[in-house]
Coordinates of C-alpha atoms in Angstrom, one line a residue:
M1 CA 24.0 117.5 168.9
L2 CA 25.3 116.7 165.4
T3 CA 25.7 119.5 163.0
K4 CA 24.5 118.8 159.5
L5 CA 27.1 119.8 156.9
S6 CA 26.0 121.5 153.7
I7 CA 28.0 120.3 150.7
P8 CA 27.7 122.4 147.6
P9 CA 26.9 120.5 144.3
I10 CA 29.9 119.7 142.1
S11 CA 29.9 121.4 138.7
K12 CA 30.2 119.2 135.6
P13 CA 33.6 120.6 134.6
V14 CA 35.0 119.9 138.1
L15 CA 33.5 116.4 138.1
L16 CA 35.0 115.6 134.7
F17 CA 38.5 116.8 135.9
V18 CA 38.2 114.5 139.0
C19 CA 37.2 111.5 136.9
I20 CA 40.2 112.1 134.6
C21 CA 42.6 112.3 137.5
L22 CA 41.2 109.0 139.0
A23 CA 41.5 107.3 135.7
A24 CA 45.1 108.4 135.3
V25 CA 45.9 107.0 138.8
A26 CA 44.2 103.7 138.0
C27 CA 46.1 103.3 134.8
K28 CA 49.5 104.2 136.3
P29 CA 52.1 101.3 135.8
S30 CA 53.1 99.4 139.0
G31 CA 56.6 100.8 138.8
K32 CA 57.8 104.3 139.6
L33 CA 59.1 106.8 137.1
A34 CA 60.7 110.2 137.4
R35 CA 59.3 113.1 135.4
E36 CA 61.3 115.8 137.1
E37 CA 62.4 118.9 135.2
G38 CA 65.3 118.3 133.0
V39 CA 64.6 114.6 132.2
S40 CA 63.8 114.4 128.5
Y41 CA 62.4 110.9 128.2
S42 CA 58.9 110.7 126.6
P43 CA 56.1 109.5 128.8
K44 CA 55.1 107.1 126.0
T45 CA 58.5 105.5 125.9
I46 CA 58.6 105.0 129.7
S47 CA 55.0 103.7 129.7
Q48 CA 55.9 101.1 127.1
L49 CA 58.9 100.0 129.2
A50 CA 56.6 99.6 132.2
T51 CA 54.1 97.6 130.1
K52 CA 56.9 95.3 128.9
L53 CA 57.7 94.5 132.5
D54 CA 54.2 94.4 133.8
T55 CA 52.7 92.2 131.1
S56 CA 55.5 89.7 130.8
S57 CA 54.4 86.2 131.7
V58 CA 58.1 85.4 132.5
F59 CA 58.6 88.1 135.1
S60 CA 55.1 87.7 136.6
S61 CA 56.0 84.1 137.6
N62 CA 59.0 85.1 139.7
F63 CA 60.2 88.0 141.8
T64 CA 61.6 90.8 139.6
G65 CA 63.1 94.1 140.5
F66 CA 64.3 96.7 138.0
A67 CA 65.9 100.1 138.2
L68 CA 67.0 102.4 135.3
Y69 CA 69.0 105.5 136.2
D70 CA 70.3 108.4 134.3
P71 CA 73.7 109.4 135.8
A72 CA 74.0 112.7 133.8
A73 CA 70.7 114.0 135.1
D74 CA 71.0 112.2 138.5
R75 CA 67.4 110.8 138.0
M76 CA 65.8 107.5 138.3
I77 CA 64.0 107.0 135.0
Y78 CA 61.9 104.0 135.9
A79 CA 61.9 101.5 138.8
Q80 CA 60.0 98.6 140.0
N81 CA 60.5 96.8 143.4
E82 CA 63.7 98.9 143.6
H83 CA 63.8 98.9 147.4
R84 CA 63.0 95.2 147.8
Y85 CA 65.9 93.0 148.8
F86 CA 67.1 90.3 146.3
T87 CA 69.7 87.5 146.5
P88 CA 72.4 89.1 144.3
A89 CA 74.7 86.1 143.6
S90 CA 77.8 87.4 141.7
N91 CA 76.5 91.0 141.6
T92 CA 78.2 91.0 144.9
K93 CA 81.5 91.2 143.1
L94 CA 80.6 94.8 142.2
F95 CA 80.8 95.6 145.9
T96 CA 84.2 93.9 146.1
F97 CA 85.2 95.9 143.0
Y98 CA 84.3 99.2 144.6
A99 CA 86.0 98.2 147.8
G100 CA 89.2 97.5 145.8
L101 CA 89.0 100.9 144.1
K102 CA 88.9 102.5 147.5
L103 CA 91.4 100.4 149.4
L104 CA 93.9 98.9 147.1
P105 CA 96.9 100.5 145.3
N106 CA 97.5 100.1 141.6
L107 CA 99.9 97.2 142.1
M108 CA 98.9 94.2 144.1
P109 CA 100.8 93.7 147.4
A110 CA 102.0 90.1 147.2
L111 CA 104.3 89.4 150.2
R112 CA 105.3 91.0 153.4
Y113 CA 108.8 90.0 154.6
V114 CA 111.6 90.7 157.0
S115 CA 115.2 89.6 157.1
R116 CA 116.6 88.3 160.4
G117 CA 120.2 87.2 160.2
D118 CA 120.5 84.6 157.5
S119 CA 116.7 84.0 157.4
L120 CA 113.9 85.5 155.4
I121 CA 110.4 85.3 157.0
F122 CA 107.5 86.1 154.7
W123 CA 103.7 86.4 155.1
G124 CA 101.1 86.2 152.4
T125 CA 98.7 89.1 151.8
G126 CA 96.1 87.0 150.1
D127 CA 97.3 88.0 146.6
P128 CA 95.7 85.5 144.3
S129 CA 98.2 85.8 141.4
F130 CA 101.2 83.7 142.7
L131 CA 101.6 80.9 140.1
H132 CA 98.1 81.5 138.9
P133 CA 97.8 79.9 135.4
E134 CA 96.0 82.9 133.9
I135 CA 96.9 86.1 135.8
G136 CA 100.2 85.1 137.4
D137 CA 103.6 86.6 136.8
S138 CA 107.1 85.7 137.9
K139 CA 107.9 88.4 140.5
V140 CA 107.1 86.4 143.7
Y141 CA 108.7 83.2 142.3
S142 CA 111.9 85.0 141.2
F143 CA 112.1 86.8 144.5
L144 CA 111.9 83.6 146.6
R145 CA 113.9 81.5 144.2
N146 CA 116.8 83.8 144.1
R147 CA 117.1 84.6 147.8
K148 CA 120.2 83.2 149.5
D149 CA 118.5 83.3 152.9
K150 CA 116.8 80.4 154.7
L151 CA 113.1 80.7 153.8
Y152 CA 110.3 80.7 156.5
F153 CA 106.6 81.0 155.7
S154 CA 104.2 82.3 158.4
D155 CA 100.4 82.4 158.3
A156 CA 100.1 84.1 161.8
N157 CA 98.3 87.1 160.0
F158 CA 95.5 84.8 158.6
D159 CA 92.4 85.3 160.7
D160 CA 89.6 84.0 158.5
K161 CA 87.7 80.8 157.9
R162 CA 88.6 78.8 154.8
L163 CA 85.0 78.8 153.5
G164 CA 82.7 81.9 153.6
P165 CA 79.5 82.4 155.6
G166 CA 76.5 80.9 154.0
W167 CA 78.4 78.9 151.4
A168 CA 77.0 75.4 150.5
W169 CA 79.2 73.1 152.5
D170 CA 79.0 70.2 149.9
D171 CA 80.3 72.4 147.1
Y172 CA 83.8 72.4 148.7
Q173 CA 85.0 70.0 145.9
Y174 CA 84.0 72.2 143.0
A175 CA 86.2 74.7 141.2
Y176 CA 83.9 77.6 141.8
Q177 CA 84.3 77.3 145.6
A178 CA 88.1 77.3 146.3
E179 CA 89.2 77.8 149.9
K180 CA 90.5 81.1 151.1
S181 CA 94.1 81.2 152.2
P182 CA 96.9 83.7 153.1
L183 CA 99.3 82.6 150.3
P184 CA 97.4 81.0 147.3
L185 CA 99.4 78.9 144.9
Y186 CA 98.1 77.9 141.5
G187 CA 94.8 79.5 142.2
N188 CA 94.3 77.1 145.1
M189 CA 93.5 74.4 142.5
V190 CA 94.8 71.0 141.4
H191 CA 94.4 70.4 137.7
F192 CA 93.6 66.9 136.5
E193 CA 93.6 65.9 132.9
M194 CA 93.4 62.8 130.7
D195 CA 93.7 62.6 126.9
S196 CA 92.8 59.2 125.5
H197 CA 93.2 60.1 121.8
S198 CA 96.6 61.6 121.3
R199 CA 99.5 63.2 123.1
R200 CA 99.5 66.9 122.7
E201 CA 102.7 68.9 123.2
N202 CA 103.3 69.3 126.9
G203 CA 100.1 67.3 127.6
P204 CA 99.6 64.0 129.3
K205 CA 100.5 60.7 127.7
K206 CA 97.7 58.8 126.0
G207 CA 95.5 57.1 128.8
A208 CA 97.6 58.6 131.6
L209 CA 96.4 61.0 134.3
S210 CA 98.2 64.3 134.4
V211 CA 98.3 66.2 137.7
E212 CA 99.5 69.8 138.2
P213 CA 101.1 70.6 140.5
A214 CA 102.9 67.3 140.3
I215 CA 103.3 67.1 144.0
F216 CA 99.6 66.0 144.2
E217 CA 100.3 62.8 142.4
A218 CA 101.2 61.3 145.8
Y219 CA 97.8 62.4 147.1
I220 CA 95.7 60.2 144.8
D221 CA 94.0 57.0 145.9
T222 CA 93.0 54.9 143.0
I223 CA 89.7 52.9 143.3
A224 CA 89.0 49.9 141.1
S225 CA 86.5 50.7 138.4
K226 CA 84.9 47.2 138.8
R227 CA 83.8 48.2 142.3
I228 CA 82.3 51.6 141.4
G229 CA 80.6 52.0 138.0
R230 CA 80.5 55.8 137.9
F231 CA 83.4 58.3 137.5
I232 CA 84.9 59.6 140.7
L233 CA 87.5 62.2 141.4
R234 CA 86.7 63.6 144.8
R235 CA 88.6 65.1 147.7
D236 CA 88.0 64.6 151.4
I237 CA 86.4 67.7 152.9
S238 CA 89.1 68.2 155.5
G239 CA 92.2 66.7 153.8
N240 CA 93.9 66.4 150.5
R241 CA 93.4 62.8 149.5
F242 CA 91.7 62.5 146.1
R243 CA 89.8 59.3 145.4
Y244 CA 89.9 58.4 141.7
N245 CA 88.6 55.6 139.6
P246 CA 89.7 55.5 136.0
E247 CA 86.1 54.8 134.7
K248 CA 86.3 53.3 131.2
K249 CA 83.3 55.1 129.7
R250 CA 84.9 58.6 130.5
N251 CA 88.1 58.4 128.5
A252 CA 89.0 62.1 128.3
F253 CA 88.5 64.8 130.9
S254 CA 90.0 68.1 132.3
L255 CA 89.0 69.1 135.8
N256 CA 90.1 71.6 138.4
K257 CA 89.6 70.7 142.1
P258 CA 90.3 72.9 145.1
Y259 CA 92.9 71.7 147.6
H260 CA 92.6 72.1 151.3
Y261 CA 94.8 74.7 152.9
T262 CA 97.3 73.8 155.6
P263 CA 100.6 75.5 156.3
Q264 CA 102.4 72.2 155.9
L265 CA 100.9 71.7 152.4
I266 CA 102.0 75.3 151.4
T267 CA 105.6 74.8 152.6
D268 CA 105.7 71.4 150.8
M269 CA 104.4 73.0 147.6
L270 CA 106.8 75.9 147.8
S271 CA 109.8 73.6 148.5
D272 CA 108.8 71.5 145.4
T273 CA 108.2 74.5 143.2
L274 CA 111.2 76.6 144.2
A275 CA 113.5 73.6 144.4
K276 CA 114.8 74.8 147.7
E277 CA 113.7 74.2 151.3
V278 CA 110.9 76.3 152.8
D279 CA 109.9 75.8 156.5
Y280 CA 107.0 77.0 158.5
A281 CA 107.4 79.4 161.4
D282 CA 104.5 80.7 163.5
V283 CA 105.8 84.3 163.7
P284 CA 103.5 87.3 164.3
L285 CA 103.5 90.0 161.6
P286 CA 105.7 92.9 162.8
D287 CA 104.6 96.5 162.7
T288 CA 107.1 97.2 160.0
T289 CA 107.8 95.0 157.0
N290 CA 109.1 95.2 153.5
V291 CA 106.4 94.7 150.8
L292 CA 106.8 92.9 147.4
Y293 CA 104.3 93.8 144.7
S294 CA 103.1 91.7 141.8
I295 CA 100.5 92.2 139.1
P296 CA 98.5 95.4 138.3
T297 CA 95.4 95.4 140.4
D298 CA 93.3 96.0 137.3
T299 CA 94.4 92.6 136.0
A300 CA 92.7 90.9 139.0
Y301 CA 89.6 93.1 138.7
K302 CA 89.2 92.1 135.0
H303 CA 89.5 88.4 135.8
M304 CA 87.2 88.6 138.7
L305 CA 84.5 90.5 136.8
G306 CA 84.8 88.9 133.3
P307 CA 84.6 85.2 133.9
S308 CA 83.2 85.9 137.4
D309 CA 86.0 84.3 139.4
N310 CA 84.9 83.6 143.0
F311 CA 88.4 82.7 144.2
I312 CA 89.9 86.1 143.1
A313 CA 86.9 88.0 144.6
E314 CA 87.4 86.3 148.0
Q315 CA 91.2 86.8 148.0
L316 CA 90.9 90.4 147.1
L317 CA 89.0 91.1 150.3
L318 CA 91.9 89.5 152.2
V319 CA 94.4 91.8 150.4
M320 CA 92.3 94.8 151.4
A321 CA 92.4 93.6 155.0
D322 CA 96.1 93.6 154.8
Q323 CA 96.0 97.2 153.5
L324 CA 93.9 98.2 156.4
G325 CA 96.7 97.2 158.7
G326 CA 95.1 94.3 160.4
N327 CA 95.0 90.5 160.0
L328 CA 93.6 88.9 156.8
N329 CA 89.9 88.9 157.6
A330 CA 87.1 89.6 155.0
E331 CA 84.5 90.7 157.6
A332 CA 86.8 93.5 158.7
V333 CA 86.8 94.9 155.2
I334 CA 83.1 94.7 154.8
D335 CA 82.6 96.5 158.1
T336 CA 85.0 99.2 157.0
M337 CA 83.2 99.7 153.7
E338 CA 79.7 99.8 155.3
N339 CA 80.8 102.2 158.0
H340 CA 82.9 104.6 155.9
Y341 CA 82.2 104.3 152.2
L342 CA 78.6 103.2 151.6
D343 CA 76.7 105.8 153.4
F344 CA 75.2 107.1 150.1
M345 CA 73.0 104.1 149.8
T346 CA 69.3 104.5 150.6
D347 CA 68.9 100.8 151.4
E348 CA 71.4 99.3 153.8
P349 CA 73.3 96.4 152.1
Q350 CA 73.4 93.0 153.7
W351 CA 76.9 92.0 152.6
A352 CA 78.4 88.7 153.7
D353 CA 81.3 87.7 151.3
G354 CA 83.4 88.8 148.3
S355 CA 82.1 86.5 145.6
G356 CA 78.3 86.2 146.0
L357 CA 78.4 82.5 146.9
S358 CA 76.6 83.3 150.1
R359 CA 72.9 83.3 150.3
Y360 CA 73.2 85.8 153.2
N361 CA 73.9 88.6 150.7
L362 CA 70.9 90.8 150.1
F363 CA 70.9 94.0 148.0
T364 CA 68.2 96.1 146.3
P365 CA 68.1 97.3 142.7
A366 CA 68.3 100.8 144.0
S367 CA 71.5 100.0 145.9
M368 CA 73.0 98.4 142.8
V369 CA 72.5 101.5 140.6
Q370 CA 73.8 103.7 143.4
L371 CA 76.9 101.5 143.7
L372 CA 77.4 101.5 139.9
A373 CA 77.1 105.3 139.8
A374 CA 79.8 105.5 142.5
I375 CA 82.0 103.1 140.6
D376 CA 81.5 105.2 137.5
K377 CA 82.9 108.3 139.3
E378 CA 86.1 106.4 140.1
F379 CA 87.1 106.3 136.4
H380 CA 88.3 109.1 134.0
S381 CA 86.7 107.4 131.0
D382 CA 84.0 105.0 130.1
Q383 CA 86.5 102.9 128.1
Q384 CA 88.7 102.4 131.1
L385 CA 85.8 101.1 133.1
F386 CA 84.1 99.1 130.4
E387 CA 87.3 97.2 129.6
L388 CA 87.1 95.6 133.0
L389 CA 83.5 94.4 132.6
P390 CA 81.8 91.7 130.6
A391 CA 80.6 93.1 127.3
G392 CA 77.4 91.9 125.6
G393 CA 78.0 89.6 122.6
E394 CA 81.8 90.0 123.0
R395 CA 83.4 88.7 126.3
G396 CA 82.9 87.5 129.8
T397 CA 79.7 85.9 131.2
I398 CA 77.6 87.7 128.6
E399 CA 79.6 86.8 125.6
H400 CA 76.7 85.0 124.1
W401 CA 74.0 87.4 125.3
Y402 CA 72.9 91.0 124.7
A403 CA 74.7 91.4 121.4
A404 CA 73.7 94.4 119.2
R405 CA 71.2 93.0 116.7
D406 CA 72.3 95.5 114.1
G407 CA 75.9 94.3 114.2
G408 CA 77.0 97.4 116.1
P409 CA 79.4 97.6 119.0
P410 CA 78.4 96.2 122.5
Y411 CA 75.7 98.2 124.3
I412 CA 75.7 96.3 127.6
F413 CA 78.6 96.3 130.0
A414 CA 77.4 94.5 133.1
K415 CA 78.0 91.9 135.8
T416 CA 75.9 88.8 136.0
G417 CA 74.9 87.1 139.1
T418 CA 73.5 83.5 139.0
L419 CA 72.7 80.9 141.7
S420 CA 70.0 78.2 141.3
N421 CA 66.6 80.0 140.8
N422 CA 68.3 83.4 140.8
H423 CA 69.7 85.5 138.0
N424 CA 70.6 89.2 138.0
L425 CA 72.4 91.6 135.7
S426 CA 73.6 95.1 136.8
G427 CA 75.7 97.5 134.8
Y428 CA 75.8 100.1 132.1
L429 CA 73.7 100.5 129.0
I430 CA 74.6 102.7 126.0
T431 CA 71.6 103.9 124.0
Q432 CA 71.8 104.3 120.2
S433 CA 72.3 108.0 120.7
G434 CA 75.3 107.3 122.8
Q435 CA 73.8 108.1 126.2
K436 CA 75.0 106.1 129.2
L437 CA 72.4 104.7 131.5
I438 CA 72.8 102.5 134.6
F439 CA 70.5 99.6 135.3
S440 CA 69.9 96.7 137.7
F441 CA 67.7 93.8 136.6
M442 CA 67.2 91.3 139.5
N443 CA 65.2 88.0 139.2
N444 CA 64.7 85.7 142.2
H445 CA 62.7 82.6 142.9
Y446 CA 62.0 81.4 139.4
I447 CA 61.6 77.8 138.4
S448 CA 61.9 78.2 134.7
S449 CA 65.3 78.0 132.9
T450 CA 67.8 80.8 133.3
A451 CA 67.9 81.1 129.5
T452 CA 64.2 82.0 129.5
I453 CA 64.8 84.8 132.0
K454 CA 67.8 86.1 130.0
K455 CA 65.7 86.1 126.7
E456 CA 63.0 88.2 128.4
M457 CA 65.6 90.6 129.9
E458 CA 67.2 90.9 126.5
K459 CA 64.0 92.2 125.0
V460 CA 63.7 94.9 127.6
L461 CA 67.3 96.0 127.4
W462 CA 67.3 96.1 123.6
Y463 CA 64.1 98.3 123.8
I464 CA 65.9 100.7 126.1
H465 CA 68.9 100.8 123.8
T466 CA 66.9 101.5 120.6
D467 CA 64.0 103.7 121.9
F468 CA 65.4 105.8 124.7
E469 CA 67.0 109.0 123.6

């Protein structure tokens, strides 16, 4: 038998209260906001931020995630798709940066070496600075050049692939995808330059191809321009022969091309550069070695983050592997970080390489702000941290974006991340009242121009800068 339930009538005041609550739920923005005690942001300000994101025709045509966090109050101010995974591109370098802060000393370990009789055997640590045109110093060069011992190079500690997982294989010839190696020289690049107008001081002769390091002049195969109408300067994927045709329509150029790592090439380059013989010896790395240090580690961080240097990011993971006491292997470092240093993340990162070239990387906006909060705690002052990052309207990859419209100092200090159809920006935002906020703005799968995405992001970030107190 069914029992009939008797429901009392709802009074008009109660009914009105229920309707107001339902209307409030229906009008709630699609993102999430924190209104916990102690957070002083006005509901109207946050609601307008939500509206800017929700009503944007630019963001609605792609996949957008956003998170805005107040580190002082330890509160998420507003978030949208914050636990969804995005392709981060070079936002991955922030993970590499944090790993370096945890695993690397203040000076970069450059070489490991031992003396045996009249011989010096040395192993690379992955240090990217040796003979690097922008961040290099003379320590390693002077050390090897001035030794009286017979020099032997070993790469027995190198246990990694020359290209990272998920990298585009056909990009091997481009400067942004240099190979990984245990002992980089010249940034693992060959510089080609032609000046057809005049001869600059220390530059190439008019109409002549200049090659640095000069040893690669012997690796060029010239192709007749009559046979091929377009300009070609291309390396074989598994060798170091460069095909070149001096195409008449392209009179002047300056190009960097990665070289292919082999132990023989490195010993040849060292012998040529040091003006003394260097041989190869397949000698395992001993348990105890001497260590030679080179540049301040901050110098490498700044060059990795500012111009977003993929080569330095990848090499830094190898240096970290050396510091862990094992062979040079990037995956070992990522495993160590995930198992011991990233347990504060609510969303497990899918981390594949050091630079963000890999499409296998997947992070969430929530993970990015948590990571940036952890990085922030590693520094004694904001200035110390911000000097290493791109600054809006001033330097790095956002030199021409996110400038203060009132002519004031930079208010954005953040890392970009761009691959085709993907653009992200994660970092620190300073409000007009001087408050520091952390944000992650991630955009994937758009077919509009990246400039269109940036302009829309700039509107949102400027609003936060001016209207959040």
